[in-house]
């Protein structure tokens, strides 16, 4: 809990926009999460850097929240500052897009199509921000955002602004170096292909079509990564957990690798289903499922 001098300093420096005890469920696609001691929305890069600097100086834990579509936040919330990233400026430069890290992926896909820039079509229907997408190297079966990255502008752990080229981002299946470091992504440079001939919108529709059977209830998308050459959903289905519920959380009837919130689910309910799926799959197949979602439950 942020208290005393630190609290009054934060109030003074962050001003009116800082909210106290803000419930986080409304900022996550799971609709789950207790209150943050302090919640601060940043609209410019300068505000984002300022908030991170201040948290580090005062040694107050901070958490960067993008679209909240890949997180499961504790029912007790977060003891520290949640910095909601809404930095969403976009520039076009000869086949490249330079985007603030809080830019919604949906907006980038749309703007790229408007400028006849091809490459981002597979991201249609993935919620969240470009910053969050880079952190988890979001993608579909054979494509991921990391392939389109030229470089990333980061406010690093040493408090410096640094540019990191694609080769140094350690992009692998649903992961990158940014999951291990506490640096903050400020801006992303994407290299796309100028393509007047190819019908970008037809390609977008093709990708959208593959999503039509996805569960519609609040969720965070796939819960587990697919183990090599296997489908996490099929493994969970084979241990008989499709439709299994705990409180208001349920292993989706449509897709066993999705846990959905039927209304009022708690983080604890989801965690219990998650651990049940892990232990049943481990026992039956000897496979250790690894979470794709980021779990924020340390207090
Ligand atoms: C309906 C649905 C469908 C989905 N489909 C897909 C899919 O097809 N493919 C796929 O890969 N994922 C999918 N997802 C998961 C999710 O949308 C992606 O992982 C998305 O890229 C997360 O972005 P976000 O902005 O919401 O990140 P958040 O959930 O806000 O954050 C995720 C992590 O990134 C960190 N982070 C966010 N921004 C920054 C930043 N600027 N600097 C440093 N760290 C940061 C956060 O601290 C957190 O640890 C889906 C989710 C839903 C709900």
CSV table of C-alpha atoms and ligand atoms in Angstrom, one decimal:
chain,number,residue,atom,x,y,z
A,1,UNK,CA,0.0,0.0,0.0
A,2,UNK,CA,1.4,3.4,-1.0
A,3,UNK,CA,1.3,5.6,2.1
A,4,UNK,CA,2.4,8.9,3.8
A,5,UNK,CA,5.0,11.0,2.1
A,6,UNK,CA,5.2,8.9,-1.0
A,7,UNK,CA,1.5,9.2,-1.5
A,8,UNK,CA,1.4,12.9,-1.1
A,9,UNK,CA,4.4,13.3,-3.5
A,10,UNK,CA,2.7,11.2,-6.1
A,11,UNK,CA,-0.6,13.1,-5.7
A,12,UNK,CA,1.3,16.4,-6.2
A,13,UNK,CA,3.4,15.3,-9.2
A,14,UNK,CA,0.8,13.4,-11.1
A,15,UNK,CA,-2.0,15.8,-10.5
A,16,UNK,CA,-5.8,15.5,-11.0
A,17,UNK,CA,-5.6,12.6,-13.4
A,18,UNK,CA,-4.3,10.1,-10.8
A,19,UNK,CA,-7.1,8.0,-9.4
A,20,UNK,CA,-7.0,6.2,-6.1
A,21,UNK,CA,-8.3,2.7,-5.4
A,22,UNK,CA,-9.5,2.4,-9.0
A,23,UNK,CA,-11.0,-1.0,-9.8
A,24,UNK,CA,-9.0,-2.6,-12.6
A,25,UNK,CA,-11.7,-5.1,-13.9
A,26,UNK,CA,-13.1,-2.4,-16.1
A,27,UNK,CA,-9.7,-2.1,-17.9
A,28,UNK,CA,-9.3,-5.8,-18.7
A,29,UNK,CA,-11.0,-7.9,-21.3
A,30,UNK,CA,-11.5,-10.6,-18.6
A,31,UNK,CA,-13.4,-8.0,-16.5
A,32,UNK,CA,-11.5,-9.2,-13.5
A,33,UNK,CA,-9.2,-7.3,-11.1
A,34,UNK,CA,-9.4,-5.5,-7.8
A,35,UNK,CA,-8.3,-1.9,-7.1
A,36,UNK,CA,-4.9,-0.3,-7.9
A,37,UNK,CA,-3.6,2.0,-5.1
A,38,UNK,CA,-3.0,4.5,-7.8
A,39,UNK,CA,-4.1,4.5,-11.5
A,40,UNK,CA,-2.7,7.0,-14.0
A,41,UNK,CA,-3.6,7.3,-17.7
A,42,UNK,CA,-0.8,8.6,-19.9
A,43,UNK,CA,-1.6,10.2,-23.2
A,44,UNK,CA,1.9,11.4,-24.3
A,45,UNK,CA,5.3,9.7,-24.2
A,46,UNK,CA,6.5,12.4,-21.8
A,47,UNK,CA,3.8,11.5,-19.3
A,48,UNK,CA,4.6,7.8,-19.6
A,49,UNK,CA,8.3,8.4,-19.0
A,50,UNK,CA,7.5,10.8,-16.1
A,51,UNK,CA,5.2,8.3,-14.4
A,52,UNK,CA,7.8,5.4,-14.7
A,53,UNK,CA,10.6,7.7,-13.5
A,54,UNK,CA,8.6,8.8,-10.5
A,55,UNK,CA,7.7,5.2,-9.6
A,56,UNK,CA,11.3,4.2,-9.8
A,57,UNK,CA,12.6,7.2,-7.8
A,58,UNK,CA,10.1,6.5,-5.0
A,59,UNK,CA,10.6,2.8,-5.2
A,60,UNK,CA,6.9,2.2,-5.7
A,61,UNK,CA,6.0,-0.9,-7.8
A,62,UNK,CA,4.5,0.0,-11.2
A,63,UNK,CA,2.7,-2.0,-13.9
A,64,UNK,CA,2.1,-0.9,-17.5
A,65,UNK,CA,-1.4,-1.7,-18.7
A,66,UNK,CA,-2.0,-1.7,-22.4
A,67,UNK,CA,-5.4,-3.0,-23.6
A,68,UNK,CA,-5.6,-5.4,-20.7
A,69,UNK,CA,-6.3,-8.3,-23.0
A,70,UNK,CA,-3.6,-10.6,-22.0
A,71,UNK,CA,-3.6,-10.2,-18.2
A,72,UNK,CA,-5.3,-11.8,-15.2
A,73,UNK,CA,-5.2,-9.4,-12.3
A,74,UNK,CA,-5.7,-10.4,-8.6
A,75,UNK,CA,-9.0,-9.9,-6.8
A,76,UNK,CA,-6.9,-7.8,-4.3
A,77,UNK,CA,-5.7,-5.5,-7.1
A,78,UNK,CA,-2.3,-4.0,-7.3
A,79,UNK,CA,-0.2,-2.4,-4.5
A,80,UNK,CA,1.5,0.4,-6.5
A,81,UNK,CA,0.8,2.4,-9.6
A,82,UNK,CA,-0.9,1.0,-12.6
A,83,UNK,CA,0.1,3.2,-15.6
A,84,UNK,CA,-2.5,2.8,-18.4
A,85,UNK,CA,-0.8,3.5,-21.7
A,86,UNK,CA,-2.8,5.5,-24.1
A,87,UNK,CA,0.1,7.0,-26.1
A,88,UNK,CA,-1.3,6.6,-29.6
A,89,UNK,CA,0.3,8.9,-32.2
A,90,UNK,CA,1.0,7.4,-35.6
A,91,UNK,CA,3.4,8.5,-38.4
A,92,UNK,CA,3.9,7.0,-41.8
A,93,UNK,CA,7.3,7.0,-43.4
A,94,UNK,CA,7.9,5.2,-46.8
A,95,UNK,CA,6.5,1.7,-46.0
A,96,UNK,CA,7.0,2.1,-42.3
A,97,UNK,CA,4.6,3.0,-39.5
A,98,UNK,CA,6.0,4.6,-36.4
A,99,UNK,CA,3.4,4.2,-33.6
A,100,UNK,CA,3.1,5.2,-30.0
A,101,UNK,CA,3.1,2.0,-27.9
A,102,UNK,CA,-0.5,2.5,-26.6
A,103,UNK,CA,-1.9,2.6,-30.1
A,104,UNK,CA,-4.7,0.0,-30.4
A,105,UNK,CA,-3.7,-2.8,-32.8
A,106,UNK,CA,-7.1,-2.5,-34.5
A,107,UNK,CA,-6.4,1.1,-35.4
A,108,UNK,CA,-3.0,0.2,-36.8
A,109,UNK,CA,-4.5,-2.6,-39.0
A,110,UNK,CA,-7.1,-0.2,-40.3
A,111,UNK,CA,-4.7,2.7,-41.0
A,112,UNK,CA,-2.2,0.3,-42.7
A,113,UNK,CA,-5.0,-0.9,-45.0
A,114,UNK,CA,-6.0,2.7,-45.8
A,115,UNK,CA,-2.4,3.4,-46.8
A,116,UNK,CA,-2.1,0.2,-48.9
A,117,UNK,CA,0.5,-1.2,-46.5
A,118,UNK,CA,0.4,-4.9,-46.3
A,119,UNK,CA,1.7,-7.2,-43.5
A,120,UNK,CA,-0.6,-6.5,-40.5
A,121,UNK,CA,-3.7,-8.2,-41.9
A,122,UNK,CA,-3.3,-11.3,-39.6
A,123,UNK,CA,-3.6,-9.0,-36.5
A,124,UNK,CA,-7.3,-8.2,-37.3
A,125,UNK,CA,-9.4,-9.2,-34.3
A,126,UNK,CA,-6.5,-9.3,-31.8
A,127,UNK,CA,-7.4,-6.8,-29.1
A,128,UNK,CA,-5.0,-4.6,-27.2
A,129,UNK,CA,-2.2,-2.2,-28.0
A,130,UNK,CA,0.9,-2.5,-30.2
A,131,UNK,CA,3.1,-2.3,-27.0
A,132,UNK,CA,1.3,-5.3,-25.5
A,133,UNK,CA,1.5,-7.2,-28.8
A,134,UNK,CA,5.3,-6.7,-28.9
A,135,UNK,CA,5.8,-7.9,-25.3
A,136,UNK,CA,4.0,-11.2,-26.0
A,137,UNK,CA,4.9,-11.4,-29.7
A,138,UNK,CA,1.2,-11.7,-30.5
A,139,UNK,CA,0.1,-13.5,-33.6
A,140,UNK,CA,-1.7,-16.4,-35.3
A,141,UNK,CA,-0.6,-19.9,-36.2
A,142,UNK,CA,2.3,-19.0,-38.6
A,143,UNK,CA,2.7,-15.3,-38.1
A,144,UNK,CA,3.7,-13.0,-35.3
A,145,UNK,CA,4.1,-9.3,-34.8
A,146,UNK,CA,7.9,-9.6,-34.2
A,147,UNK,CA,8.4,-10.3,-37.9
A,148,UNK,CA,7.2,-6.9,-38.8
A,149,UNK,CA,9.3,-5.0,-36.3
A,150,UNK,CA,12.2,-2.8,-37.5
A,151,UNK,CA,13.0,-1.4,-34.1
A,152,UNK,CA,11.6,-0.5,-30.7
A,153,UNK,CA,12.1,2.6,-28.6
A,154,UNK,CA,12.4,1.8,-25.0
A,155,UNK,CA,12.7,3.6,-21.7
A,156,UNK,CA,15.1,1.0,-20.3
A,157,UNK,CA,15.9,-0.2,-16.7
A,158,UNK,CA,18.8,2.2,-16.4
A,159,UNK,CA,16.5,5.1,-17.1
A,160,UNK,CA,17.8,5.8,-20.7
A,161,UNK,CA,16.0,6.0,-24.0
A,162,UNK,CA,17.3,3.1,-26.1
A,163,UNK,CA,16.5,1.8,-29.6
A,164,UNK,CA,16.4,-2.0,-30.0
A,165,UNK,CA,16.6,-3.6,-33.4
A,166,UNK,CA,14.4,-6.6,-34.3
A,167,UNK,CA,17.3,-9.0,-34.0
A,168,UNK,CA,17.9,-8.0,-30.3
A,169,UNK,CA,14.2,-8.3,-29.2
A,170,UNK,CA,14.5,-12.1,-28.7
A,171,UNK,CA,11.2,-12.7,-30.4
A,172,UNK,CA,10.0,-16.3,-30.1
A,173,UNK,CA,6.6,-18.0,-30.0
A,174,UNK,CA,4.5,-15.7,-27.8
A,175,UNK,CA,7.5,-14.2,-26.0
A,176,UNK,CA,10.2,-11.5,-26.2
A,177,UNK,CA,12.9,-10.0,-24.0
A,178,UNK,CA,10.4,-7.4,-22.8
A,179,UNK,CA,8.7,-10.1,-20.6
A,180,UNK,CA,11.8,-10.4,-18.6
A,181,UNK,CA,12.9,-6.8,-18.4
A,182,UNK,CA,11.2,-3.9,-16.6
A,183,UNK,CA,11.9,-1.5,-19.5
A,184,UNK,CA,8.9,0.2,-21.0
A,185,UNK,CA,8.1,0.2,-24.7
A,186,UNK,CA,7.5,3.8,-25.8
A,187,UNK,CA,7.3,3.5,-29.6
A,188,UNK,CA,7.3,0.8,-32.3
A,189,UNK,CA,8.6,1.0,-35.9
A,190,UNK,CA,6.9,-1.5,-38.2
A,191,UNK,CA,8.2,-2.3,-41.7
A,192,UNK,CA,5.4,-3.1,-44.0
A,193,UNK,CA,5.1,-3.8,-47.7
A,194,UNK,CA,3.7,-1.2,-50.1
A,195,UNK,CA,1.1,-3.1,-52.0
A,196,UNK,CA,-1.4,-1.5,-54.3
A,197,UNK,CA,-2.2,-4.7,-56.2
A,198,UNK,CA,-3.0,-7.2,-53.4
A,199,UNK,CA,-6.4,-6.8,-51.8
A,200,UNK,CA,-5.5,-6.2,-48.2
A,201,UNK,CA,-9.1,-6.0,-47.1
A,202,UNK,CA,-9.9,-9.5,-48.6
A,203,UNK,CA,-6.9,-10.8,-46.6
A,204,UNK,CA,-8.3,-9.1,-43.5
A,205,UNK,CA,-11.7,-10.8,-44.0
A,206,UNK,CA,-10.0,-14.1,-44.5
A,207,UNK,CA,-8.3,-13.8,-41.1
A,208,UNK,CA,-11.5,-12.5,-39.4
A,209,UNK,CA,-13.4,-15.5,-40.7
A,210,UNK,CA,-11.0,-17.8,-38.7
A,211,UNK,CA,-12.2,-16.0,-35.5
A,212,UNK,CA,-15.9,-16.5,-36.0
A,213,UNK,CA,-16.2,-19.4,-33.6
A,214,UNK,CA,-14.2,-17.7,-30.8
A,215,UNK,CA,-16.0,-17.5,-27.5
A,216,UNK,CA,-17.9,-14.2,-27.1
A,217,UNK,CA,-17.8,-13.9,-23.3
A,218,UNK,CA,-15.2,-11.8,-21.5
A,219,UNK,CA,-11.8,-13.6,-21.6
A,220,UNK,CA,-8.1,-13.0,-22.2
A,221,UNK,CA,-8.0,-15.2,-25.3
A,222,UNK,CA,-5.8,-18.3,-25.1
A,223,UNK,CA,-4.8,-19.2,-21.6
A,224,UNK,CA,-1.8,-21.5,-22.4
A,225,UNK,CA,0.8,-21.6,-25.1
A,226,UNK,CA,0.6,-24.5,-27.4
A,227,UNK,CA,3.2,-27.1,-26.5
A,228,UNK,CA,5.4,-28.0,-29.5
A,229,UNK,CA,3.3,-29.7,-32.3
A,230,UNK,CA,0.3,-30.0,-29.9
A,231,UNK,CA,-2.8,-27.9,-29.2
A,232,UNK,CA,-3.3,-26.9,-25.6
A,233,UNK,CA,-7.0,-26.7,-26.3
A,234,UNK,CA,-7.1,-30.3,-27.5
A,235,UNK,CA,-5.1,-31.6,-24.5
A,236,UNK,CA,-7.5,-29.8,-22.1
A,237,UNK,CA,-10.5,-31.2,-24.0
A,238,UNK,CA,-9.0,-34.7,-23.8
A,239,UNK,CA,-8.7,-34.6,-20.0
A,240,UNK,CA,-12.5,-33.8,-19.9
A,241,UNK,CA,-12.4,-30.2,-18.8
A,242,UNK,CA,-14.3,-28.5,-21.6
A,243,UNK,CA,-17.3,-26.7,-19.9
A,244,UNK,CA,-15.8,-27.2,-16.4
A,245,UNK,CA,-16.6,-24.3,-14.1
A,246,UNK,CA,-15.4,-22.8,-10.9
A,247,UNK,CA,-17.6,-20.0,-9.6
A,248,UNK,CA,-18.5,-17.9,-12.6
A,249,UNK,CA,-15.3,-18.9,-14.5
A,250,UNK,CA,-15.7,-21.6,-17.1
A,251,UNK,CA,-13.4,-23.5,-19.5
A,252,UNK,CA,-15.2,-22.4,-22.7
A,253,UNK,CA,-17.6,-24.8,-24.3
A,254,UNK,CA,-16.3,-23.5,-27.7
A,255,UNK,CA,-12.6,-23.6,-27.1
A,256,UNK,CA,-11.0,-25.5,-24.2
A,257,UNK,CA,-7.9,-23.2,-24.2
A,258,UNK,CA,-10.1,-20.2,-23.3
A,259,UNK,CA,-11.5,-19.5,-19.8
A,260,UNK,CA,-14.5,-17.2,-19.9
A,261,UNK,CA,-16.1,-15.0,-17.3
A,262,UNK,CA,-19.8,-15.8,-17.2
A,263,UNK,CA,-20.4,-12.7,-15.1
A,264,UNK,CA,-18.7,-11.8,-11.8
A,265,UNK,CA,-15.9,-14.4,-12.0
A,266,UNK,CA,-13.0,-13.9,-9.6
A,267,UNK,CA,-9.3,-14.2,-10.3
A,268,UNK,CA,-9.2,-17.0,-7.8
A,269,UNK,CA,-11.8,-19.0,-9.8
A,270,UNK,CA,-9.7,-18.7,-13.0
A,271,UNK,CA,-6.6,-19.7,-11.1
A,272,UNK,CA,-8.2,-22.8,-9.8
A,273,UNK,CA,-9.4,-23.9,-13.3
A,274,UNK,CA,-5.9,-23.1,-14.6
A,275,UNK,CA,-4.2,-25.2,-12.0
A,276,UNK,CA,-6.7,-28.1,-12.6
A,277,UNK,CA,-6.0,-28.0,-16.3
A,278,UNK,CA,-2.2,-28.0,-15.7
A,279,UNK,CA,-2.3,-30.9,-13.2
A,280,UNK,CA,-4.7,-33.1,-15.3
A,281,UNK,CA,-2.7,-32.6,-18.5
A,282,UNK,CA,0.6,-33.3,-16.6
A,283,UNK,CA,-0.8,-36.5,-15.1
A,284,UNK,CA,-2.3,-37.8,-18.4
A,285,UNK,CA,0.3,-36.7,-20.9
A,286,UNK,CA,3.3,-35.7,-18.9
A,287,UNK,CA,3.2,-32.3,-20.6
A,288,UNK,CA,3.7,-29.1,-18.6
A,289,UNK,CA,1.4,-26.4,-19.9
A,290,UNK,CA,2.8,-22.9,-19.8
A,291,UNK,CA,0.6,-19.8,-19.3
A,292,UNK,CA,0.3,-17.4,-22.2
A,293,UNK,CA,-1.5,-14.8,-20.1
A,294,UNK,CA,0.4,-12.6,-17.6
A,295,UNK,CA,-0.8,-13.2,-14.1
A,296,UNK,CA,-0.6,-10.2,-11.8
A,297,UNK,CA,-1.2,-11.5,-8.3
A,298,UNK,CA,1.7,-10.7,-6.2
A,299,UNK,CA,0.9,-8.1,-3.5
B,1,LIG,C1,-10.8,-12.1,-27.7
B,1,LIG,C2,-9.3,-12.2,-27.6
B,1,LIG,C3,-8.6,-12.7,-28.7
B,1,LIG,C4,-7.2,-12.7,-28.7
B,1,LIG,N1,-6.6,-13.3,-29.8
B,1,LIG,C5,-5.2,-13.3,-29.8
B,1,LIG,C6,-4.5,-13.9,-30.9
B,1,LIG,O1,-5.1,-14.2,-31.9
B,1,LIG,N2,-3.1,-13.9,-30.8
B,1,LIG,C7,-2.5,-13.5,-29.7
B,1,LIG,O2,-1.2,-13.5,-29.7
B,1,LIG,N3,-3.1,-13.0,-28.7
B,1,LIG,C8,-4.5,-12.9,-28.7
B,1,LIG,N4,-5.1,-12.4,-27.6
B,1,LIG,C9,-4.3,-11.9,-26.4
B,1,LIG,C10,-4.0,-10.4,-26.4
B,1,LIG,O3,-5.0,-9.7,-27.2
B,1,LIG,C11,-2.7,-10.1,-27.0
B,1,LIG,O4,-1.7,-10.7,-26.2
B,1,LIG,C12,-2.4,-8.6,-27.0
B,1,LIG,O5,-1.3,-8.3,-27.9
B,1,LIG,C13,-2.1,-8.0,-25.6
B,1,LIG,O6,-2.0,-6.6,-25.7
B,1,LIG,P1,-2.5,-5.6,-24.6
B,1,LIG,O7,-2.2,-4.2,-24.9
B,1,LIG,O8,-3.9,-5.9,-24.2
B,1,LIG,O9,-1.5,-6.1,-23.4
B,1,LIG,P2,-1.8,-6.1,-21.8
B,1,LIG,O10,-2.7,-7.2,-21.5
B,1,LIG,O11,-2.3,-4.8,-21.3
B,1,LIG,O12,-0.4,-6.4,-21.2
B,1,LIG,C14,0.3,-7.6,-21.4
B,1,LIG,C15,1.7,-7.5,-20.8
B,1,LIG,O13,2.5,-6.6,-21.6
B,1,LIG,C16,3.0,-5.6,-20.7
B,1,LIG,N5,2.9,-4.3,-21.5
B,1,LIG,C17,1.9,-3.8,-22.2
B,1,LIG,N6,2.3,-2.6,-22.8
B,1,LIG,C18,3.6,-2.4,-22.4
B,1,LIG,C19,4.6,-1.4,-22.8
B,1,LIG,N7,4.3,-0.3,-23.5
B,1,LIG,N8,5.8,-1.5,-22.3
B,1,LIG,C20,6.1,-2.6,-21.5
B,1,LIG,N9,5.3,-3.6,-21.1
B,1,LIG,C21,4.0,-3.5,-21.6
B,1,LIG,C22,2.0,-5.6,-19.5
B,1,LIG,O14,2.7,-5.0,-18.4
B,1,LIG,C23,1.7,-7.0,-19.4
B,1,LIG,O15,2.7,-7.7,-18.7
B,1,LIG,C24,-6.5,-12.3,-27.6
B,1,LIG,C25,-7.2,-11.8,-26.5
B,1,LIG,C26,-8.6,-11.7,-26.5
B,1,LIG,C27,-9.3,-11.2,-25.3
